[in-house]
Coordinates of C-alpha atoms in Angstrom, one line a residue:
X21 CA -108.7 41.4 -75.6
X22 CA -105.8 41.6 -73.3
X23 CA -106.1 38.6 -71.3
X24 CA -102.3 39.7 -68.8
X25 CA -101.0 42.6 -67.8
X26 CA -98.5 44.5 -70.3
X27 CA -94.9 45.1 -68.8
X28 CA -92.4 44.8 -71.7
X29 CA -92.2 47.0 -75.0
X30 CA -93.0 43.6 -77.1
X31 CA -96.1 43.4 -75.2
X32 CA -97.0 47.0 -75.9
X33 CA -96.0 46.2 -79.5
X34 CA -98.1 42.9 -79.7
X35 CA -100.9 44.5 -78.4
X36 CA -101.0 47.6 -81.2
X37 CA -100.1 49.8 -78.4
X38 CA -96.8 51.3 -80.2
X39 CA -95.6 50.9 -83.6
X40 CA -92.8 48.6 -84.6
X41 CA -90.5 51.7 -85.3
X42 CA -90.8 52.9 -81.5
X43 CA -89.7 49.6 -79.9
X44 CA -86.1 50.0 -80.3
X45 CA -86.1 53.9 -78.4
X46 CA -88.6 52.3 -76.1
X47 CA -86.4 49.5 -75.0
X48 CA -84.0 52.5 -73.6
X49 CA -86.7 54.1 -71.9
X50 CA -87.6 50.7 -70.0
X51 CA -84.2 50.5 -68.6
X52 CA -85.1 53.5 -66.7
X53 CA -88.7 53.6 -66.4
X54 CA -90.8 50.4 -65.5
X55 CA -94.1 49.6 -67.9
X56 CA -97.3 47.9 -66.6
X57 CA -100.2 48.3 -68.3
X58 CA -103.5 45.7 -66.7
X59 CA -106.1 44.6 -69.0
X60 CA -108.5 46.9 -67.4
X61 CA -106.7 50.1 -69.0
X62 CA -105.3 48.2 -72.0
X63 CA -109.4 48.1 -72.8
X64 CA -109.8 51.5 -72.8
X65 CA -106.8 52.6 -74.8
X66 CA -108.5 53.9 -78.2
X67 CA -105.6 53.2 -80.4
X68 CA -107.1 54.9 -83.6
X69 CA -107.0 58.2 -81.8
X70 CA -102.5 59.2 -81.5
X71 CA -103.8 61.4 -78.5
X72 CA -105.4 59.6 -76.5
X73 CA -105.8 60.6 -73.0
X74 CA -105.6 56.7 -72.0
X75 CA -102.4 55.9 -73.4
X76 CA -100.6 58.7 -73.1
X77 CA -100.8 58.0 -68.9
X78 CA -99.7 54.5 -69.4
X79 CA -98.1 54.0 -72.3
X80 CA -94.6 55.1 -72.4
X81 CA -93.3 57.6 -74.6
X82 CA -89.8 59.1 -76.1
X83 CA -90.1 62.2 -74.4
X84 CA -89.5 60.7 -71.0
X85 CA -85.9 60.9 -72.2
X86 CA -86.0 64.9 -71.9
X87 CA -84.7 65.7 -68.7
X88 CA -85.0 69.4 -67.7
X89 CA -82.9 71.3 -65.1
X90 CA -85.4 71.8 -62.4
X91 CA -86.6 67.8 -62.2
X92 CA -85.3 66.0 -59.9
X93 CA -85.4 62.0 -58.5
X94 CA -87.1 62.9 -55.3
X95 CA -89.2 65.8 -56.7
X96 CA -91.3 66.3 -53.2
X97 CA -88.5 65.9 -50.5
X98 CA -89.4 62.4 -49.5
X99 CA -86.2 61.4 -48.4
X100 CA -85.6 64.4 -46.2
X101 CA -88.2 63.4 -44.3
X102 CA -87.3 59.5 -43.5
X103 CA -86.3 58.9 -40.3
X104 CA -86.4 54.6 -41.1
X105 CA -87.1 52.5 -44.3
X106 CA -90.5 52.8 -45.5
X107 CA -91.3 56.0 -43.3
X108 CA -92.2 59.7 -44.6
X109 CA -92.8 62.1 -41.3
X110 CA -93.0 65.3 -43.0
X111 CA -96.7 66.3 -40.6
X112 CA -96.9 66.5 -37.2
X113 CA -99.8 64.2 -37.0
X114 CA -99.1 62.1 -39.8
X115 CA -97.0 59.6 -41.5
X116 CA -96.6 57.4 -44.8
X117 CA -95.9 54.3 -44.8
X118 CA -94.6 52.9 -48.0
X119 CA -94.9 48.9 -47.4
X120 CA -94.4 48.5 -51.1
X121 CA -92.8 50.2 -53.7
X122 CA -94.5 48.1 -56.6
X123 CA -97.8 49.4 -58.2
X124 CA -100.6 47.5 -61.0
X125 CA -100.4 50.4 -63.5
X126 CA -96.7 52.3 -63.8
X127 CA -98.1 56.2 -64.7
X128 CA -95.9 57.5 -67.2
X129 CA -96.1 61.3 -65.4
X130 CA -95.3 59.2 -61.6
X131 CA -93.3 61.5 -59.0
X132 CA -91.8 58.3 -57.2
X133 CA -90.8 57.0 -60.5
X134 CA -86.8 56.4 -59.9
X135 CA -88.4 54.6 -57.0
X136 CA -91.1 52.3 -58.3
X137 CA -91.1 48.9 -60.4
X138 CA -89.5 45.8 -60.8
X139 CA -86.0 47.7 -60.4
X140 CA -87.5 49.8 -57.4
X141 CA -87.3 49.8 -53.3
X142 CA -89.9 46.3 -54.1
X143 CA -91.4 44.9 -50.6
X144 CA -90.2 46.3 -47.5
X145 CA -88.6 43.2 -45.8
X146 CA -90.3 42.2 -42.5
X147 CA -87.2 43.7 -40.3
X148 CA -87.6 47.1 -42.0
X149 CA -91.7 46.9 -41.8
X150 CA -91.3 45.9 -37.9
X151 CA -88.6 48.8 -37.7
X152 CA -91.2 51.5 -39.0
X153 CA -94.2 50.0 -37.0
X154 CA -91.8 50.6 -33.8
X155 CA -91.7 54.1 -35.1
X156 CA -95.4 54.4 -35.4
X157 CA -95.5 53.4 -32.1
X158 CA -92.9 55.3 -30.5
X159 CA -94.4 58.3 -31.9
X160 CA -97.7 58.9 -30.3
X161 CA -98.4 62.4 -32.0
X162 CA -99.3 60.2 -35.3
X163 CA -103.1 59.8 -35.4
X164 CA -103.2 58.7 -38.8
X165 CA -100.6 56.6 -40.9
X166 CA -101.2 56.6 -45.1
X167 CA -100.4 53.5 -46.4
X168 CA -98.4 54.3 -50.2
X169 CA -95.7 53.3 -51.7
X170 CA -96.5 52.4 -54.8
X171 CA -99.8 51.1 -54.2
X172 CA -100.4 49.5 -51.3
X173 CA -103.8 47.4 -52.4
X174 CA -101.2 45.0 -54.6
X175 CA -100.3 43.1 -51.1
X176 CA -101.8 40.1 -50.7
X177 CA -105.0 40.1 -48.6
X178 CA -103.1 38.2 -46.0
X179 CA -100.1 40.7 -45.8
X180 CA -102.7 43.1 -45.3
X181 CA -104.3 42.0 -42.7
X182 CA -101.2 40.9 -40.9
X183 CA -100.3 45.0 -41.3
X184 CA -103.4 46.3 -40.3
X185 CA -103.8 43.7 -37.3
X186 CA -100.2 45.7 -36.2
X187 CA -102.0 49.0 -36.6
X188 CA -104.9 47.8 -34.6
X189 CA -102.8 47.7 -31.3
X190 CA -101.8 51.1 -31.7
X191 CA -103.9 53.1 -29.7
X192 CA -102.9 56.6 -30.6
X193 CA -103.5 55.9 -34.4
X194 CA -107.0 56.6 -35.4
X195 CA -106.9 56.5 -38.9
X196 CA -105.8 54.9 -41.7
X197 CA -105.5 55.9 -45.2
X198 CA -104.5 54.1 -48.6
X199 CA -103.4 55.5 -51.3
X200 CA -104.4 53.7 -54.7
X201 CA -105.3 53.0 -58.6
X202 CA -106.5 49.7 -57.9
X203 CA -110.5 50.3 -57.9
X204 CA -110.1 51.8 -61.6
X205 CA -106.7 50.0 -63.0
X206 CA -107.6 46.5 -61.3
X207 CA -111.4 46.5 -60.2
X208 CA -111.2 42.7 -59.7
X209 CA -108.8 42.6 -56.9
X210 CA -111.3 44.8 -54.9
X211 CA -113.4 41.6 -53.6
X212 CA -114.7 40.1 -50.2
X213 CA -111.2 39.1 -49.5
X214 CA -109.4 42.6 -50.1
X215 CA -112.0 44.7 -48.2
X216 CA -112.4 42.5 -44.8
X217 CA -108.4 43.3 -44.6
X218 CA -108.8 46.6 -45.1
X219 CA -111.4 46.5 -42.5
X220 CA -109.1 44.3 -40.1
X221 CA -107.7 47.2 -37.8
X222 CA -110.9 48.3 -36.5
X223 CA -109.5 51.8 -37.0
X224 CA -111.5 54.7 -39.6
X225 CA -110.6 54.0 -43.3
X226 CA -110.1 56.3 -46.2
X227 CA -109.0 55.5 -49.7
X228 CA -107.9 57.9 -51.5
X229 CA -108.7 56.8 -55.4
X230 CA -106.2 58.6 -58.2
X231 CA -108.1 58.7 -61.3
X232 CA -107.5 61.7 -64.1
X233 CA -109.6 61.0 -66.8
X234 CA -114.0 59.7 -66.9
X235 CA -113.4 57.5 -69.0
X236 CA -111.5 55.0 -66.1
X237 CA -114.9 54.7 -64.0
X238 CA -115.9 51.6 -66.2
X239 CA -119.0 50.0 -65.0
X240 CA -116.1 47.3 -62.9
X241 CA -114.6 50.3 -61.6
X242 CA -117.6 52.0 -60.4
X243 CA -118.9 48.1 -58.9
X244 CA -115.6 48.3 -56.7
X245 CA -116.4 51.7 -55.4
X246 CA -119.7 50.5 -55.0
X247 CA -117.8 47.6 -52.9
X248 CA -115.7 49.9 -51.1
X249 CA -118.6 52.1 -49.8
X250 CA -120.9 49.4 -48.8
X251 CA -118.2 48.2 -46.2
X252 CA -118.0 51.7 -44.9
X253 CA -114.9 52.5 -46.0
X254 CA -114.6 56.3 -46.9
X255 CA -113.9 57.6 -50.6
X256 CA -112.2 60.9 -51.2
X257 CA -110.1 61.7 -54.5
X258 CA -106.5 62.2 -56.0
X259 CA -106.2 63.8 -59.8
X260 CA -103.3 65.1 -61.4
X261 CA -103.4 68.1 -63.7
X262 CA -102.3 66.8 -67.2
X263 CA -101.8 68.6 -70.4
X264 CA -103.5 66.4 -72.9
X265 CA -105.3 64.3 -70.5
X266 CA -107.5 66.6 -68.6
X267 CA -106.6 70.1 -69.1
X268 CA -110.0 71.4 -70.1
X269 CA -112.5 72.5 -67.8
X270 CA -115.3 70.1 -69.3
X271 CA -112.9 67.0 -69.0
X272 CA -112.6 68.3 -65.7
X273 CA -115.9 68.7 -64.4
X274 CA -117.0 65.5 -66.1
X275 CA -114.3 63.8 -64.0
X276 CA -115.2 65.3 -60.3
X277 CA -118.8 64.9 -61.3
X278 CA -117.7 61.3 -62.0
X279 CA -116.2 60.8 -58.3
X280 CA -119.3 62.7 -56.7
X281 CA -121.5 60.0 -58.6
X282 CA -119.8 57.2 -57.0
X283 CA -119.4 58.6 -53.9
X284 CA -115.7 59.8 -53.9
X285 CA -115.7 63.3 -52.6
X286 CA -112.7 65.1 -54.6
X287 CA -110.0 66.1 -52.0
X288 CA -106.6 66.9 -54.5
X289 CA -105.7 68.1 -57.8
X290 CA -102.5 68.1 -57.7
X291 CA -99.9 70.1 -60.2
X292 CA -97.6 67.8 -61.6
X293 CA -94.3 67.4 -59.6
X294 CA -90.7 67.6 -61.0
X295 CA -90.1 63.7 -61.8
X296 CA -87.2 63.4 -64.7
X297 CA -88.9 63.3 -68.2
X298 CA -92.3 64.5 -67.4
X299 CA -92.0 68.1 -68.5
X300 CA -94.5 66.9 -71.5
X301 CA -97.3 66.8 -68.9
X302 CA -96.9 70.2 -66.9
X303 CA -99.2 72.8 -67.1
X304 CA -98.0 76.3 -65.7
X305 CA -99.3 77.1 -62.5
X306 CA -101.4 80.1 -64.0
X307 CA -103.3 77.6 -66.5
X308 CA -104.2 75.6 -63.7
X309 CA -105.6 78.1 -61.6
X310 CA -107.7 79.3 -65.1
X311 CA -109.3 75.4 -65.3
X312 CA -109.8 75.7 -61.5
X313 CA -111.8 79.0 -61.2
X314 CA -113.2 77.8 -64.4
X315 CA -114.9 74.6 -62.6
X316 CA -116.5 77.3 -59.9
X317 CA -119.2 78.3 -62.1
X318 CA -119.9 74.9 -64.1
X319 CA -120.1 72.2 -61.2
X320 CA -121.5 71.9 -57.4
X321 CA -119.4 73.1 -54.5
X322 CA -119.5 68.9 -53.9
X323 CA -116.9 68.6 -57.1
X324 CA -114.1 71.3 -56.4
X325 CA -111.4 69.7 -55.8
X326 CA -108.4 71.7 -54.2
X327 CA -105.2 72.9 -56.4
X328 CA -102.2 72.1 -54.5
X329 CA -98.2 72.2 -55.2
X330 CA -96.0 69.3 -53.2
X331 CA -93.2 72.5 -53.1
X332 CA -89.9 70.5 -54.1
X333 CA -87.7 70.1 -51.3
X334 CA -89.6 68.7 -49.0
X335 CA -91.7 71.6 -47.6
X336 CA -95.1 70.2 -48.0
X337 CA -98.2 71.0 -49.7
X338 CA -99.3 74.4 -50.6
X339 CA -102.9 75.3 -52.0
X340 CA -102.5 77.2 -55.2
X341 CA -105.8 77.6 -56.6
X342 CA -106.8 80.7 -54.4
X343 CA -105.9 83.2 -57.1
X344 CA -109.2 84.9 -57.1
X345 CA -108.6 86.9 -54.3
X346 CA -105.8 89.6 -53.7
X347 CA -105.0 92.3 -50.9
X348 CA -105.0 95.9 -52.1
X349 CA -104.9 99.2 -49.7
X350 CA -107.1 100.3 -46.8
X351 CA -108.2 96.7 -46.2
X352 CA -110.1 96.1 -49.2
X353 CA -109.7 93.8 -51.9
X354 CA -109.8 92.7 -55.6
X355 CA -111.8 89.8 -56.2
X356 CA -112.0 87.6 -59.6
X357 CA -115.3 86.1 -60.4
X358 CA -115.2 82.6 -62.5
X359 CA -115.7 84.4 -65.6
X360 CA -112.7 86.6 -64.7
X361 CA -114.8 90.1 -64.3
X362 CA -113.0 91.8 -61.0
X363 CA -114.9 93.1 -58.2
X364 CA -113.6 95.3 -55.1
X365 CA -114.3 93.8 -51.8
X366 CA -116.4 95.7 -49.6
X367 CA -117.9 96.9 -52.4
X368 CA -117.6 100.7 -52.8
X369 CA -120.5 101.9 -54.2
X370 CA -123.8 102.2 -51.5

């Protein structure tokens, strides 16, 4: 049993995570690409099976060496978009705020990963936090500021609650969202101590939970949502589209039915961006849409997620899973049923 988390190839080797061969290619890849692997998810790696959906988010691989020519460091335009440190503004109403740039878990397929780790951004130092908390409040169009990075749960309760105190005296913010892996990756940190400085603003809270596969909701897991709700802190989902993690409609289904079942209404799926090396886990757009419309008819309107494209560059998010509908003359239209039979829209027989 994996007692620590894993963050060096050795430890990956020690634990029968990789075989001996692998280390020495591996060892390259880490000089890029940071490893972190908690006990949590090390228990649930099956390492009989040489596709398993576990390890092959976590545990790093050759192919993130293949570059293509369309990937890119800052895949979804962050950067274009930062007026200070540790501020995205890319909405009107809505801002990031990336305190930390360190995370639990380091996802092999992760869009901010020339960002992230050890060898990252790390902790935004207090001059640049109070810099983009003076934006915040400068700019009282924000009503709700999502707190990223990396993950933003891996701050101490006490930094927490320092930050959300600071968000507290802004009056024009009215919500405050986290993005995070820790309920699933880390489901001990989420205790009495975490939660009460989530709650510390006084403001609404959301957490949006990334999980891609059923099998993280462990019974810990599903106790920290458990937590999570009971303090009135709202749940909503974050997926990513995988190819050999979750790119069949009943892996899928069983995965929003999952959320729905501990109270985490599914909000994203999101096609994999264009991080360097991660061409080994993209879909084409068309096969997502198929797994999408394929979940209409298998699971309740309560599980359907929505299909959406950061578009590289910077220009936001862009729903792409509405393929079953399409213009044709005279105002009518050609609708796709889940089964993909086609229907005309008004109908035209009486």
């Amino acid at each position: 049993m994996t007692v620590r988390a894993l963050k060096s190839v050795q430890d990956l080797a020690d634990a029968g995570l990789i075989a001996d061969g692998d280390a020495t290619g591996l060892d390259r890849l880490a000089q890029h690409y940071a490893i972190s692997i908690t006990p949590a998810i090390a228990a649930l790696i099956d390492r009989t099976d040489p596709n398993d959906p576990m390890a092959r988010q976590f545990v790093p691989d050759m192919a993130e060496l293949t570059v293509t020519p369309e990937e890119r460091g800052d895949p979804i335009g962050d950067f274009a978009h930062t007026p200070v440190e540790g501020i995205v503004h890319r909405y009107p109403d809505r801002v990031l705020l990336k305190a930390v740039h360190i995370c639990p878990v380091y996802c092999r397929f992760c869009f901010r990963r020339e960002m992230v780790g050890p060898k990252g951004d790390g902790l935004l130092s207090g001059a640049a936090l109070e810099q983009a908390l003076n934006y915040i409040r400068d700019h009282t169009e924000i009503w709700e500021v999502i707190l990223t990075g990396g993950d933003p749960l891996v701050l101490s309760p006490r930094r927490l609650t320092a930050l959300m105190a600071a968000l507290s005296a802004i009056e024009h913010v009215k919500i405050v969202r986290f993005h995070t892996r820790v309920p699933v990756v880390e489901p001990g940190r989420v205790d009495a101590d975490l939660i009460g400085a989530l709650n510390a603003s006084g403001k609404v809270i959301y957490l949006a939970l990334h999980a891609n596969h059923p099998r993280e909701f462990t019974a810990d897991a599903r106790a920290a949502c458990a937590r999570l709700n009971a303090a009135g802190i709202v749940l909503v989902s974050q997926s990513v589209l995988l190819k050999g993690v979750n790119d069949d409609v009943d892996t899928l289904a069983t995965l929003m039915r999952t959320f729905v079942e501990n109270r985490v209404k599914p909000y994203y799926l999101h096609h994999p961006d264009l991080a360097p090396g991660t061409s080994h886990f993209r879909l084409t757009i068309a096969e997502g849409q198929a797994l999408v419309a394929a979940l209409r008819g298998r699971v309740s309107g309560l599980c359907q997620p929505t299909y959406i494209l950061d578009i590289p560059g910077g220009h936001g998010k862009a729903d792409i899973g509405r393929a079953e509908i399409s213009a044709d003359t005279g105002g009518c239209y050609t609708v796709s049923d889940y089964q993909g039979g086609q229907h005309r829209y008004p109908p035209s027989d009486n």
